[in-house]
Every structure is written in structure tokens, then in C-alpha cells.
Amino acid sequence: MRGAPFALLPVLAVFAGCSGLRLHEQPSLVLDGIPIYGSVEKIPEPTLRAAIVLDRSLLTSPASKIYLIDVVSRAELHVYHTPRNPRWKEYQIYKRVAGEWRVQERVVGGSIRFP
């Protein structure tokens, strides 16, 4: 019976590798209380702060809280205004164009199964 937990490790590794942002992954950086994941080293801190300031200036409702930021590349950020959920994604895409962050499309989607 002791070998049973070890037998499940490969299965768990497959499931853990399927998601982009893992639920228990530690952030690479925390800035203004916002956990930031991904390739944080590609973007200077003042540039990240500029994206946060822009996002906060555009959204003034209570739902505008930034739960996390995912640095996709030096020119693209995904800003999440909802808590992490393995079945549902909702984020705003920001792209850096000519040295400034620009709002792109909002992504909403997931795979919620109903009985």
C-alpha cells in the first residue's frame, strides 16, 4: 500500500503540466500587492508599474481589482481581474506599442462541465 501514492505521481505530473498558470505556483514578483508571474525579468519594474497605472485608470468599479498579472513576453501582459480558476479564464490583454501599453481584447472562456 505504500507504493500507491508514488504510482500516482506520473498522473499528477501530467495534470499539473496541462495548465499555463498553476494554482499553487509562487509569483516571480509581487508589485503593489499584485502577484506577477511569467517572464518578469523581460520587463523593467517601472514599465510594469505603468501597465498597472493604466489598468487602474481605465477601470473604476470594485470589479477592477487586479488579482494577478502574467508576463507573456516583453510586449504582452495578461491582467486578471478575477481570482485564478482552473476551469475559467478572464483577462485583459495589454500590448506594448511604440513604448506605451495599449489595451487589446478581453479574453473570456473556459471549460466548465455541467452534469
PDB file of C-alpha atoms in Angstrom:
ATOM      1  CA  MET A   1       0.000   0.000   0.000  1.00  0.00           C
ATOM      2  CA  ARG A   2       2.984   2.304   0.476  1.00  0.00           C
ATOM      3  CA  GLY A   3       3.694   2.309  -3.251  1.00  0.00           C
ATOM      4  CA  ALA A   4       0.222   3.603  -4.179  1.00  0.00           C
ATOM      5  CA  PRO A   5       0.990   7.336  -3.674  1.00  0.00           C
ATOM      6  CA  PHE A   6       4.151   7.019  -5.753  1.00  0.00           C
ATOM      7  CA  ALA A   7       2.235   5.291  -8.536  1.00  0.00           C
ATOM      8  CA  LEU A   8       0.013   8.378  -8.844  1.00  0.00           C
ATOM      9  CA  LEU A   9       2.914  10.817  -9.296  1.00  0.00           C
ATOM     10  CA  PRO A  10       3.133  10.445 -13.110  1.00  0.00           C
ATOM     11  CA  VAL A  11      -0.618  11.033 -13.415  1.00  0.00           C
ATOM     12  CA  LEU A  12      -0.438  14.144 -11.235  1.00  0.00           C
ATOM     13  CA  ALA A  13       2.524  15.436 -13.220  1.00  0.00           C
ATOM     14  CA  VAL A  14       0.521  15.192 -16.449  1.00  0.00           C
ATOM     15  CA  PHE A  15      -2.412  17.119 -14.976  1.00  0.00           C
ATOM     16  CA  ALA A  16      -0.146  19.764 -13.459  1.00  0.00           C
ATOM     17  CA  GLY A  17       1.578  20.309 -16.801  1.00  0.00           C
ATOM     18  CA  CYS A  18      -1.701  20.951 -18.617  1.00  0.00           C
ATOM     19  CA  SER A  19      -2.367  24.392 -17.179  1.00  0.00           C
ATOM     20  CA  GLY A  20      -0.495  27.570 -18.054  1.00  0.00           C
ATOM     21  CA  LEU A  21      -0.685  29.281 -14.673  1.00  0.00           C
ATOM     22  CA  ARG A  22      -0.596  26.696 -11.939  1.00  0.00           C
ATOM     23  CA  LEU A  23      -2.813  27.371  -8.943  1.00  0.00           C
ATOM     24  CA  HIS A  24      -0.047  26.960  -6.373  1.00  0.00           C
ATOM     25  CA  GLU A  25       2.878  28.440  -8.294  1.00  0.00           C
ATOM     26  CA  GLN A  26       4.768  31.172  -6.461  1.00  0.00           C
ATOM     27  CA  PRO A  27       4.814  34.567  -8.193  1.00  0.00           C
ATOM     28  CA  SER A  28       8.086  35.741  -9.691  1.00  0.00           C
ATOM     29  CA  LEU A  29       7.441  39.204  -8.252  1.00  0.00           C
ATOM     30  CA  VAL A  30       4.868  40.997  -6.099  1.00  0.00           C
ATOM     31  CA  LEU A  31       4.386  44.637  -7.079  1.00  0.00           C
ATOM     32  CA  ASP A  32       1.928  46.936  -5.285  1.00  0.00           C
ATOM     33  CA  GLY A  33       0.406  43.822  -3.711  1.00  0.00           C
ATOM     34  CA  ILE A  34      -0.174  42.205  -7.126  1.00  0.00           C
ATOM     35  CA  PRO A  35       1.449  38.822  -7.811  1.00  0.00           C
ATOM     36  CA  ILE A  36       3.224  38.814 -11.163  1.00  0.00           C
ATOM     37  CA  TYR A  37       4.004  35.562 -12.964  1.00  0.00           C
ATOM     38  CA  GLY A  38       5.834  34.578 -16.107  1.00  0.00           C
ATOM     39  CA  SER A  39       8.873  36.202 -17.709  1.00  0.00           C
ATOM     40  CA  VAL A  40       9.114  39.093 -15.254  1.00  0.00           C
ATOM     41  CA  GLU A  41      12.821  39.572 -15.960  1.00  0.00           C
ATOM     42  CA  LYS A  42      11.966  40.713 -19.518  1.00  0.00           C
ATOM     43  CA  ILE A  43      10.171  43.876 -18.361  1.00  0.00           C
ATOM     44  CA  PRO A  44      11.658  46.574 -16.093  1.00  0.00           C
ATOM     45  CA  GLU A  45       9.719  47.329 -12.909  1.00  0.00           C
ATOM     46  CA  PRO A  46       8.766  50.905 -13.952  1.00  0.00           C
ATOM     47  CA  THR A  47       7.282  49.505 -17.176  1.00  0.00           C
ATOM     48  CA  LEU A  48       5.184  47.020 -15.182  1.00  0.00           C
ATOM     49  CA  ARG A  49       4.038  49.839 -12.893  1.00  0.00           C
ATOM     50  CA  ALA A  50       2.971  51.852 -15.957  1.00  0.00           C
ATOM     51  CA  ALA A  51       0.711  48.971 -17.042  1.00  0.00           C
ATOM     52  CA  ILE A  52      -0.817  48.800 -13.551  1.00  0.00           C
ATOM     53  CA  VAL A  53      -1.445  52.560 -13.535  1.00  0.00           C
ATOM     54  CA  LEU A  54      -3.067  52.386 -16.981  1.00  0.00           C
ATOM     55  CA  ASP A  55      -5.306  49.485 -15.975  1.00  0.00           C
ATOM     56  CA  ARG A  56      -6.424  51.220 -12.783  1.00  0.00           C
ATOM     57  CA  SER A  57      -7.169  54.439 -14.674  1.00  0.00           C
ATOM     58  CA  LEU A  58      -9.421  52.623 -17.155  1.00  0.00           C
ATOM     59  CA  LEU A  59     -11.448  50.630 -14.643  1.00  0.00           C
ATOM     60  CA  THR A  60     -13.014  52.397 -11.674  1.00  0.00           C
ATOM     61  CA  SER A  61     -15.565  49.823 -10.456  1.00  0.00           C
ATOM     62  CA  PRO A  62     -14.907  47.499  -7.491  1.00  0.00           C
ATOM     63  CA  ALA A  63     -14.536  44.657 -10.014  1.00  0.00           C
ATOM     64  CA  SER A  64     -11.391  46.361 -11.310  1.00  0.00           C
ATOM     65  CA  LYS A  65      -9.146  44.792  -8.666  1.00  0.00           C
ATOM     66  CA  ILE A  66      -6.080  43.219 -10.255  1.00  0.00           C
ATOM     67  CA  TYR A  67      -5.707  39.681  -8.938  1.00  0.00           C
ATOM     68  CA  LEU A  68      -2.566  38.843 -10.908  1.00  0.00           C
ATOM     69  CA  ILE A  69      -0.524  39.686 -13.969  1.00  0.00           C
ATOM     70  CA  ASP A  70       1.018  37.145 -16.328  1.00  0.00           C
ATOM     71  CA  VAL A  71       4.001  38.422 -18.327  1.00  0.00           C
ATOM     72  CA  VAL A  72       3.708  36.611 -21.660  1.00  0.00           C
ATOM     73  CA  SER A  73       6.555  38.481 -23.369  1.00  0.00           C
ATOM     74  CA  ARG A  74       8.339  41.832 -23.150  1.00  0.00           C
ATOM     75  CA  ALA A  75       5.481  43.293 -25.206  1.00  0.00           C
ATOM     76  CA  GLU A  76       2.418  41.454 -23.836  1.00  0.00           C
ATOM     77  CA  LEU A  77       0.739  41.207 -20.432  1.00  0.00           C
ATOM     78  CA  HIS A  78      -2.401  39.401 -19.322  1.00  0.00           C
ATOM     79  CA  VAL A  79      -4.100  41.250 -16.448  1.00  0.00           C
ATOM     80  CA  TYR A  80      -6.565  39.125 -14.465  1.00  0.00           C
ATOM     81  CA  HIS A  81      -9.476  40.855 -12.707  1.00  0.00           C
ATOM     82  CA  THR A  82     -10.838  37.604 -11.287  1.00  0.00           C
ATOM     83  CA  PRO A  83      -9.224  35.057  -8.959  1.00  0.00           C
ATOM     84  CA  ARG A  84      -7.451  32.094 -10.525  1.00  0.00           C
ATOM     85  CA  ASN A  85      -9.730  29.294 -11.545  1.00  0.00           C
ATOM     86  CA  PRO A  86      -8.568  26.157 -13.357  1.00  0.00           C
ATOM     87  CA  ARG A  87     -11.848  26.000 -15.306  1.00  0.00           C
ATOM     88  CA  TRP A  88     -12.413  29.645 -16.206  1.00  0.00           C
ATOM     89  CA  LYS A  89     -10.169  32.388 -17.606  1.00  0.00           C
ATOM     90  CA  GLU A  90     -10.944  36.053 -17.823  1.00  0.00           C
ATOM     91  CA  TYR A  91      -8.217  38.571 -18.505  1.00  0.00           C
ATOM     92  CA  GLN A  92      -7.391  41.786 -20.333  1.00  0.00           C
ATOM     93  CA  ILE A  93      -4.537  41.763 -22.844  1.00  0.00           C
ATOM     94  CA  TYR A  94      -2.135  44.704 -22.895  1.00  0.00           C
ATOM     95  CA  LYS A  95       0.470  45.090 -25.649  1.00  0.00           C
ATOM     96  CA  ARG A  96       3.405  47.470 -25.690  1.00  0.00           C
ATOM     97  CA  VAL A  97       3.396  49.561 -28.874  1.00  0.00           C
ATOM     98  CA  ALA A  98       5.898  52.367 -29.502  1.00  0.00           C
ATOM     99  CA  GLY A  99       6.948  52.344 -25.839  1.00  0.00           C
ATOM    100  CA  GLU A 100       3.404  52.556 -24.409  1.00  0.00           C
ATOM    101  CA  TRP A 101       0.940  49.968 -23.135  1.00  0.00           C
ATOM    102  CA  ARG A 102      -2.191  49.654 -25.276  1.00  0.00           C
ATOM    103  CA  VAL A 103      -5.396  47.869 -24.325  1.00  0.00           C
ATOM    104  CA  GLN A 104      -6.187  44.948 -26.605  1.00  0.00           C
ATOM    105  CA  GLU A 105      -9.009  42.429 -26.462  1.00  0.00           C
ATOM    106  CA  ARG A 106     -10.528  40.902 -23.343  1.00  0.00           C
ATOM    107  CA  VAL A 107     -10.398  37.101 -23.163  1.00  0.00           C
ATOM    108  CA  VAL A 108     -13.239  35.203 -21.502  1.00  0.00           C
ATOM    109  CA  GLY A 109     -13.587  31.452 -21.661  1.00  0.00           C
ATOM    110  CA  GLY A 110     -13.066  28.118 -20.070  1.00  0.00           C
ATOM    111  CA  SER A 111     -14.215  24.573 -19.785  1.00  0.00           C
ATOM    112  CA  ILE A 112     -16.935  24.314 -17.175  1.00  0.00           C
ATOM    113  CA  ARG A 113     -18.707  20.975 -17.302  1.00  0.00           C
ATOM    114  CA  PHE A 114     -22.327  20.691 -16.315  1.00  0.00           C
ATOM    115  CA  PRO A 115     -23.794  17.404 -15.034  1.00  0.00           C
TER     116      PRO A 115
END
